[in-house]
XYZ file of C-alpha atoms in Angstrom:
192
model
C 126.602 -78.162 111.740
C 123.855 -76.685 113.903
C 125.051 -75.541 117.339
C 123.785 -77.615 120.249
C 121.255 -76.149 122.704
C 124.126 -75.882 125.210
C 126.242 -73.874 122.781
C 123.287 -71.667 121.837
C 122.570 -71.013 125.521
C 126.185 -70.014 126.139
C 126.313 -67.749 123.070
C 122.981 -66.171 123.989
C 124.114 -65.624 127.562
C 127.341 -63.957 126.475
C 125.407 -61.626 124.173
C 122.787 -60.718 126.775
C 125.319 -60.230 129.567
C 127.305 -57.897 127.286
C 124.168 -55.842 126.667
C 122.356 -56.024 130.008
C 124.732 -57.323 132.666
C 124.144 -60.402 134.779
C 121.128 -59.075 136.695
C 119.458 -57.948 133.470
C 119.852 -61.333 131.827
C 116.644 -63.226 132.493
C 115.871 -66.816 131.584
C 112.883 -65.858 129.410
C 114.963 -63.478 127.264
C 117.799 -65.984 127.183
C 115.521 -68.753 125.904
C 114.205 -66.462 123.183
C 117.713 -65.280 122.205
C 119.130 -68.809 122.095
C 116.029 -70.442 120.587
C 116.036 -73.228 123.161
C 113.489 -74.865 125.413
C 113.438 -74.115 129.134
C 114.346 -77.715 129.970
C 117.606 -77.258 128.016
C 118.834 -74.846 130.671
C 118.501 -77.349 133.492
C 119.614 -80.342 131.406
C 122.854 -78.577 130.563
C 123.243 -76.403 133.649
C 121.681 -78.133 136.686
C 122.308 -75.092 138.916
C 120.413 -72.916 136.439
C 121.268 -69.345 135.604
C 124.205 -69.116 138.016
C 125.976 -72.080 136.416
C 125.157 -70.812 132.926
C 126.674 -67.407 133.752
C 129.812 -69.081 135.133
C 130.291 -71.275 132.059
C 129.522 -68.403 129.685
C 132.163 -66.322 131.458
C 134.699 -69.124 130.994
C 133.863 -69.466 127.296
C 133.913 -65.700 126.661
C 137.205 -65.525 128.535
C 138.701 -68.327 126.433
C 137.606 -66.631 123.222
C 139.147 -63.340 124.286
C 142.284 -65.071 125.587
C 142.790 -66.577 122.126
C 142.575 -63.102 120.587
C 144.981 -61.622 123.136
C 147.368 -64.550 122.564
C 147.392 -63.678 118.853
C 148.178 -60.044 119.682
C 150.884 -61.109 122.140
C 152.592 -63.417 119.642
C 154.298 -60.396 118.090
C 157.561 -58.875 119.277
C 155.902 -55.517 119.953
C 154.019 -55.121 123.234
C 152.922 -51.641 122.163
C 151.380 -53.068 118.982
C 149.581 -55.719 121.045
C 148.051 -53.104 123.306
C 147.057 -51.009 120.302
C 145.363 -54.085 118.795
C 143.549 -54.786 122.085
C 142.321 -51.185 122.176
C 141.396 -51.265 118.470
C 139.327 -54.401 119.100
C 137.401 -52.581 121.832
C 136.915 -49.501 119.685
C 135.605 -51.599 116.790
C 133.303 -53.574 119.105
C 131.858 -50.489 120.754
C 131.352 -48.571 117.534
C 129.756 -51.591 115.807
C 127.339 -52.086 118.710
C 126.540 -48.386 119.081
C 128.207 -48.528 122.510
C 125.919 -51.257 123.875
C 128.283 -54.268 123.937
C 130.213 -54.270 127.180
C 132.640 -56.854 128.463
C 130.921 -60.031 129.694
C 133.864 -60.674 132.014
C 133.428 -57.300 133.732
C 129.699 -58.010 134.038
C 130.437 -61.414 135.583
C 132.867 -59.810 138.048
C 129.995 -57.623 139.235
C 127.329 -60.348 139.103
C 127.848 -61.707 142.620
C 124.309 -62.109 143.972
C 122.944 -63.583 140.728
C 125.963 -65.835 140.114
C 128.086 -66.076 143.275
C 130.959 -67.991 141.654
C 131.132 -65.803 138.536
C 133.447 -63.171 140.100
C 136.049 -65.887 140.773
C 135.776 -67.091 137.183
C 136.180 -63.487 135.991
C 139.277 -63.103 138.178
C 140.815 -66.185 136.539
C 140.090 -64.766 133.082
C 141.591 -61.364 133.884
C 144.642 -63.096 135.374
C 145.045 -65.113 132.189
C 144.915 -61.976 130.042
C 147.551 -60.319 132.217
C 149.713 -63.449 132.028
C 149.589 -63.456 128.238
C 150.653 -59.811 128.089
C 153.298 -60.307 130.805
C 154.854 -63.214 128.912
C 155.209 -60.997 125.852
C 156.736 -58.197 127.893
C 159.245 -60.597 129.451
C 160.091 -62.023 126.040
C 160.883 -58.510 124.820
C 163.122 -57.575 127.731
C 161.031 -56.420 130.684
C 161.913 -58.105 133.985
C 159.345 -60.533 135.397
C 157.943 -58.443 138.273
C 157.645 -55.285 136.181
C 156.132 -57.251 133.280
C 153.422 -58.715 135.490
C 152.597 -55.355 137.060
C 152.598 -53.576 133.701
C 150.366 -56.253 132.143
C 147.876 -55.986 135.015
C 147.910 -52.199 134.640
C 147.210 -52.569 130.917
C 144.256 -54.922 131.422
C 142.784 -52.654 134.102
C 143.313 -49.521 132.035
C 141.844 -50.947 128.831
C 138.843 -52.566 130.507
C 138.221 -49.402 132.545
C 138.519 -47.261 129.423
C 135.962 -49.491 127.701
C 133.531 -48.845 130.556
C 134.122 -45.092 130.309
C 133.716 -45.285 126.527
C 130.322 -46.969 126.911
C 129.123 -44.413 129.432
C 130.351 -41.440 127.388
C 129.475 -43.017 124.024
C 132.937 -42.076 122.798
C 136.134 -44.015 122.096
C 138.154 -41.104 123.450
C 138.933 -42.840 126.795
C 140.407 -45.769 124.861
C 142.497 -43.431 122.730
C 143.806 -41.653 125.825
C 144.664 -44.899 127.589
C 146.413 -46.117 124.448
C 148.717 -43.104 124.354
C 149.826 -43.540 127.944
C 150.151 -47.309 127.816
C 152.438 -46.943 124.792
C 154.554 -44.461 126.759
C 154.664 -46.789 129.753
C 155.678 -49.788 127.648
C 158.408 -47.729 125.951
C 159.699 -46.648 129.342
C 159.970 -50.252 130.518
C 161.594 -51.391 127.284
C 164.099 -48.541 127.474
C 162.916 -47.138 124.142
C 163.261 -43.480 123.347
C 160.183 -43.623 121.119
C 156.610 -43.553 122.475
């Protein structure tokens, strides 16, 4: 089945925001990338680019939340974090370090899409909740689990930004080592 113009606009927006950020995502490029007519933007997103960015952030967040939920279904928080980091490493290497996080871009896209930072905050909170639930399930108390999960999301997303700027996955590797140590500490493990 052929994707609808709405779906193509969302997919095109996610791709462009990953590559260029919110400010660098123009309607003309978006129409070309999504192979849609200009009227499709306003038929599907009456508030234009701002609404399209918000909805694209929600969709990208849902897609990533589904992946994180798969990682977090295991009984090993350390393995989940390694999988999250591996996903970023694979994404960055496959894109030659050009594909950033559309949620981070939305968080910084205030003037172009004033409601997008709030949507990004909801997405990040959801990711932390998924990781916190796994940590609690494996024996970490609720407050520590939430704090540790938030730390993990911040560290991994920050490491992805550093990896893009340095064109190296080394920041992700370094964060992975220390997150594994931190998780082991909270689980009372003697192994890293």
